Amino acid sequence: MKVQSETAQAPDLRAMAHAMRFLSMDAIVRAEDGHPGTPLGGADIATALFSQALKYDPKVPDWPDRDRFVHSAGHGSMLLYSALHLAGYDKIDMAQIKAFRVLGSHTAGHPEFDIQAGIETTTGPLGQGIANAVGMAVAERILNHRFGDGIVDHYTYAYTGDGCLMEGIAAEVIALAGHLKLGKLIWLWDDNQMTDDGPTDQAVSENQQIRFENNGWHVQSVDGHDAQAVAAAIAVAKGDPRPSMIACRTLIGFGIPRIQNDRAAHGGKITKQDTDAARANLEWPYAPFEIPQHIYDAWGVAGQSGAKARAAWQARVDAMDPQDRAEWDRVMAGKLPEGWQQTIREAKQRFVAENTPRPGIQASGEMLSALAECIPELISGAPDLEAATKHKRQLAPFTASDRGGRYIHYGVREHAMGAMMNGMTVHGGLVSMGTTFLVFSDYMRHTLRMAALMRIPGLFVFSHDSIGIGKNGPTHQPVEYLASLRAFPNMWTIRPADAVEMAEAWELGLHHREGPTAIIASRQPLDVLRGGAGSENRTARGAYVLAEAADGARRVTLIGTGSEVAVALKAREVLQAKGIPTAVVSMPCWELFEAQDRAYRDAVLPANTVRVAVEAAVRLGWDRYIGPEGAFIGMEGFGASGDYPDLYRHFGITPEAVAAAAEARL
Amino acid sequence: MKVQSETAQAPDLRAMAHAMRFLSMDAIVRAEDGHPGTPLGGADIATALFSQALKYDPKVPDWPDRDRFVHSAGHGSMLLYSALHLAGYDKIDMAQIKAFRVLGSHTAGHPEFDIQAGIETTTGPLGQGIANAVGMAVAERILNHRFGDGIVDHYTYAYTGDGCLMEGIAAEVIALAGHLKLGKLIWLWDDNQMTDDGPTDQAVSENQQIRFENNGWHVQSVDGHDAQAVAAAIAVAKGDPRPSMIACRTLIGFGIPRIQNDRAAHGGKITKQDTDAARANLEWPYAPFEIPQHIYDAWGVAGQSGAKARAAWQARVDAMDPQDRAEWDRVMAGKLPEGWQQTIREAKQRFVAENTPRPGIQASGEMLSALAECIPELISGAPDLEAATKHKRQLAPFTASDRGGRYIHYGVREHAMGAMMNGMTVHGGLVSMGTTFLVFSDYMRHTLRMAALMRIPGLFVFSHDSIGIGKNGPTHQPVEYLASLRAFPNMWTIRPADAVEMAEAWELGLHHREGPTAIIASRQPLDVLRGGAGSENRTARGAYVLAEAADGARRVTLIGTGSEVAVALKAREVLQAKGIPTAVVSMPCWELFEAQDRAYRDAVLPANTVRVAVEAAVRLGWDRYIGPEGAFIGMEGFGASGDYPDLYRHFGITPEAVAAAAEARL
């Protein structure tokens, strides 16, 4: 397709785009850092979108039925900031544009989730944004099904570069979006045929049109510097029942002669000389950061129209059936329904009353069943591990033909699940949970990071948590994962010791609003250890004394998590039988323990006792709790394939080893 | 396409396949664990491959020019074990088949890398195997280019299920294999339209034929239960210059009536009743684990033919030019050329002599340049970050038209890079290194795990290592990654403090044969701190005293890594000026420090001194080195976008903070 950079178009659109270009390049020059290629190349696309297509009210950025726009090529963040500024988002005022990449500004190097600023999700790591968008589009359809067209009926747009499309996660979500026929999803591909390394044909041969069509997408190609053509294509895309991809052919770095259509445009440094040259080249008579009023006025039209649409929407909301309205308000506020904690308490009581060993993942599956009944906005998924993770299809699948389903068949696509869950969460209105084996959490690891960075909730259940899986062997035995998950700021990693702690972990995970929660579940059965469960959520303390020392002052503190708490309890029996007063501490969550006050922590783990920790995982991090004189009984390397009791003996994770380590230190 | 399960075919092929089926199901029943679906469904495919196509000599499993076969659907490991047993690999004898999934056997739950057993790579985590195969096919072409058709000229086969094809990594390597026109790569897709969750159409809509063709592959479809048809398709695939995918339509769990073509076949339990029913169904008169001699004989033919081919190959090797022969022997033994360590020493001397600040990644790039000259088998890549990671195109690219290139344009595909590097490494003959930003190591994390699990080398340079990247912000500031990398068994994580330590890190990384090495590089410039570098590799100790306390016995030990060693040195000046004898320990590699003897460790980090660690990352793991009375100065959460000196001040990682923490503890 020929690039018609100078085709006739309404001059105001071209000028509106140039306003973005100069705001962007002036900000980048001022910051002495940033990626000019995308904002210069994509300005016409963004202008078409923000002025002709996107439904938004800049004065009410969190209007629930706004269209969502995800700038997935996050390195080109000035594209988003300049559009938001011109569109009238107060939080991105000119001072913020001038403070691009300055500590404390809202205009960070890469866009950071801030709905009030018009930033729908954090982007930068390539592929995450487009995948979040697919999750948003799923959320829209689910909520539309529940609350109707008058209340939820919006599009989700994503702006993608070549990088996002090359990442593996892209293939996962392109496949799913097509399979699920997410017709209100529209991707704008900035097809500039250039990446940081040079022309894309160094690494890409596939035809994107065929690729997307083969995945059930509607595809168009347009001149990405013709904003009217882009707007027209968006209008056509809206009329098609499939998700749409619009290939917008552009020149990277458009407008700066030195870098235009060159790899240097991607992230190369630009200077005042470049912006001067661009001003001459594009005939832009305005000073740096000067935007004439008529351009602001032109940019303001869409937002004013959005404000009217929002008022009409508000009238529809106000006219809702009161019960529906209450439910709508509740889910959009992220509040759980009355009674959910009663469900937790009942589960704990039942687990104690039944007193039967359950795999951790079985207990988790039972919690999901019970809570799915009382939390209608709970959406789950387990990439092709539905049976192994005890989903047991309590929930009907969400499909192209049934938007009322609440179980998503992700296929064998863990990374897609994580990113789509994040998309659902930032969309609002849903409680998103996902389950897979702990080893496969590596495939979706960066989505956990993004949730933690955004401080958004997300309930991840990672099962088959250690050598306890047995015969499947070391590929499937996660020995280093607890440490790597505990390294995340803002995330809670909870490894329950029994079904009671599992119920408490679910309560915490659903309660945690400032970051994601990873619940780690065993495959092998765990006895109920918390006989007198009580109503207190003891897991919320992070660690607690499960069995105090008997027959004298405590001399030994054994600390365990998950399936190894039972090992510690048996070791305690050995030591007590020898007259050594020994306590067992269950420590399901380090992060929550660290949040307790010093007195509590010292009481649970007294420094003047011999401390021995036991966990079927690597030692990293445990020295903090056992001190220099303590011992750690766990894994020193990867696991092995074999029957799991054999493995525990083989690797020396036994009550006898724990007791011996304690005795040796007395 | 109609499945013609009972079409006429040479009866010996069908019987040969049935031998695989019954070995597999008998072993799974005996183990009371395992995945029957794949070995039963894929037996005809494997029979076609092992008897009609694959070039191998079971008596010399490590013959360098053998065809490679990767069983990517690793859960169906009995497919591989039964084929290897029947094909005559001594290490997989009948005792091993009977010991399937027993601790200590070579027949683990998932195949574990063991060339003597015929297992070319560890598989199980879906997508890894097919991606390894692409790396093997690259290695074959590079070595073919160097040593000629007589010495290196083999095919690489991979057996893939639906799961592998759904994973994002599949899309990355399908794109690359087609782009690079790897014509000697042949994938056999077990197209059974069934996964653990049920029919694939629950999650897949795309047409695989179109998908692969659009990526430059040659595609055929055959009845996967017609071994002659599969063999014929392989012959056609060999004649096509593109990589080939052969869709083999099969029935999962073929032969056991209860589970055939049912999701229960994937990993469901089977019993003696099932194997009895299969014996009746398939008219198999033999007892469990009984294979009649005529079937062993039929299976042995291919290996005998392979032995002849190997003898002819050996004659060609023996006739090589002596210099070529020495080089061939050297690279296949994994030995580095004479003089490589001299290159390291010279670099260290030059860094000291020049005494100019260098970004860590700049120093790494210079090491790459120097070492690439003296190590012709060194292959590098940096997914679309060639400039930022200072590759500077010292190496010509490996392309479809130039197999002599040594820089692989992976595109924006980190996961592909990691898995392809592992494939190149297990192939043999190459030294594989790859570079990306540390934050993107998450995308390829599981490939690091696979390298560590296989105990294979692999040099990974992860750049832009902390808040020192500054304005790009928290999405690109890896604060939790050092901890998560240190959690891996068998991997060395090295974070050099200056260019001298960077040179030493490269020496260690190239030297390390029992696992991968991750070298962590800064973006910001680092002063040379090791003025009198000397010839000793001090980094090899893991930690060492960089600056001893002056004017008295040491009272304070400051410990730093990477860019924060300079912070510690400045803090030392503050403390020494106050009359407090203070040492600085540079601690680039925890794993190597742990390998030192107790006396050395105690001398470097004496417990009777106040210990303060400083690292621009989270605390996890540091308590081991600072003890309960020590202090850690680092990050408590994610970073921020801003100028990097501002960030260091903002997050309190300063010489003053380190000195104050030490003083407060004296």
mmCIF file of N, CA and C in Angstrom, chain A residues 381-386 407-415 417 434-436 440 444, chain B residues 197:
data_model
loop_
_atom_site.group_PDB
_atom_site.id
_atom_site.type_symbol
_atom_site.label_atom_id
_atom_site.label_comp_id
_atom_site.label_asym_id
_atom_site.label_seq_id
_atom_site.Cartn_x
_atom_site.Cartn_y
_atom_site.Cartn_z
ATOM 1 N N GLY A 381 -10.767 -19.202 35.585
ATOM 2 C CA GLY A 381 -10.166 -19.877 34.441
ATOM 3 C C GLY A 381 -8.984 -20.696 34.906
ATOM 4 N N ALA A 382 -8.616 -21.686 34.111
ATOM 5 C CA ALA A 382 -7.491 -22.561 34.467
ATOM 6 C C ALA A 382 -6.959 -23.157 33.166
ATOM 7 N N PRO A 383 -5.959 -22.511 32.559
ATOM 8 C CA PRO A 383 -5.536 -22.901 31.201
ATOM 9 C C PRO A 383 -5.330 -24.404 31.018
ATOM 10 N N ASP A 384 -6.343 -25.042 30.510
ATOM 11 C CA ASP A 384 -6.335 -26.472 30.181
ATOM 12 C C ASP A 384 -5.987 -27.350 31.375
ATOM 13 N N LEU A 385 -6.269 -26.865 32.573
ATOM 14 C CA LEU A 385 -6.040 -27.670 33.772
ATOM 15 C C LEU A 385 -7.281 -27.655 34.656
ATOM 16 N N GLU A 386 -8.398 -27.637 34.011
ATOM 17 C CA GLU A 386 -9.660 -27.522 34.733
ATOM 18 C C GLU A 386 -9.852 -28.690 35.701
ATOM 19 N N TYR A 407 -16.587 -19.128 33.310
ATOM 20 C CA TYR A 407 -15.319 -19.869 33.250
ATOM 21 C C TYR A 407 -14.739 -19.639 31.863
ATOM 22 N N ILE A 408 -13.521 -19.141 31.807
ATOM 23 C CA ILE A 408 -12.923 -18.848 30.505
ATOM 24 C C ILE A 408 -12.007 -19.992 30.099
ATOM 25 N N HIS A 409 -12.313 -20.586 28.960
ATOM 26 C CA HIS A 409 -11.428 -21.608 28.396
ATOM 27 C C HIS A 409 -10.254 -20.889 27.725
ATOM 28 N N TYR A 410 -9.194 -20.684 28.482
ATOM 29 C CA TYR A 410 -8.051 -19.954 27.928
ATOM 30 C C TYR A 410 -7.258 -20.809 26.939
ATOM 31 N N GLY A 411 -7.491 -22.108 26.911
ATOM 32 C CA GLY A 411 -6.564 -22.974 26.189
ATOM 33 C C GLY A 411 -5.258 -23.055 26.971
ATOM 34 N N VAL A 412 -4.219 -23.564 26.333
ATOM 35 C CA VAL A 412 -2.923 -23.703 27.017
ATOM 36 C C VAL A 412 -2.173 -22.379 26.870
ATOM 37 N N ARG A 413 -2.699 -21.363 27.536
ATOM 38 C CA ARG A 413 -2.204 -20.000 27.334
ATOM 39 C C ARG A 413 -2.200 -19.268 28.673
ATOM 40 N N GLU A 414 -1.175 -19.536 29.475
ATOM 41 C CA GLU A 414 -1.101 -18.963 30.815
ATOM 42 C C GLU A 414 -0.846 -17.460 30.782
ATOM 43 N N HIS A 415 0.033 -17.051 29.867
ATOM 44 C CA HIS A 415 0.385 -15.627 29.818
ATOM 45 C C HIS A 415 -0.854 -14.793 29.470
ATOM 46 N N MET A 417 -3.903 -15.573 30.149
ATOM 47 C CA MET A 417 -4.784 -15.523 31.316
ATOM 48 C C MET A 417 -4.376 -14.409 32.265
ATOM 49 N N GLY A 434 -7.635 -16.865 38.646
ATOM 50 C CA GLY A 434 -7.087 -17.803 37.680
ATOM 51 C C GLY A 434 -6.219 -18.822 38.374
ATOM 52 N N THR A 435 -6.199 -20.007 37.812
ATOM 53 C CA THR A 435 -5.480 -21.121 38.433
ATOM 54 C C THR A 435 -4.619 -21.821 37.402
ATOM 55 N N THR A 436 -3.414 -22.164 37.804
ATOM 56 C CA THR A 436 -2.616 -23.078 37.002
ATOM 57 C C THR A 436 -1.627 -23.767 37.925
ATOM 58 N N PHE A 440 3.934 -23.296 35.989
ATOM 59 C CA PHE A 440 3.568 -22.505 34.816
ATOM 60 C C PHE A 440 3.371 -21.032 35.156
ATOM 61 N N MET A 444 3.541 -16.734 33.068
ATOM 62 C CA MET A 444 2.701 -15.540 33.236
ATOM 63 C C MET A 444 3.293 -14.605 34.279
ATOM 64 N N ASP B 197 -8.674 -30.448 28.847
ATOM 65 C CA ASP B 197 -9.981 -29.847 29.118
ATOM 66 C C ASP B 197 -11.079 -30.333 28.179
#
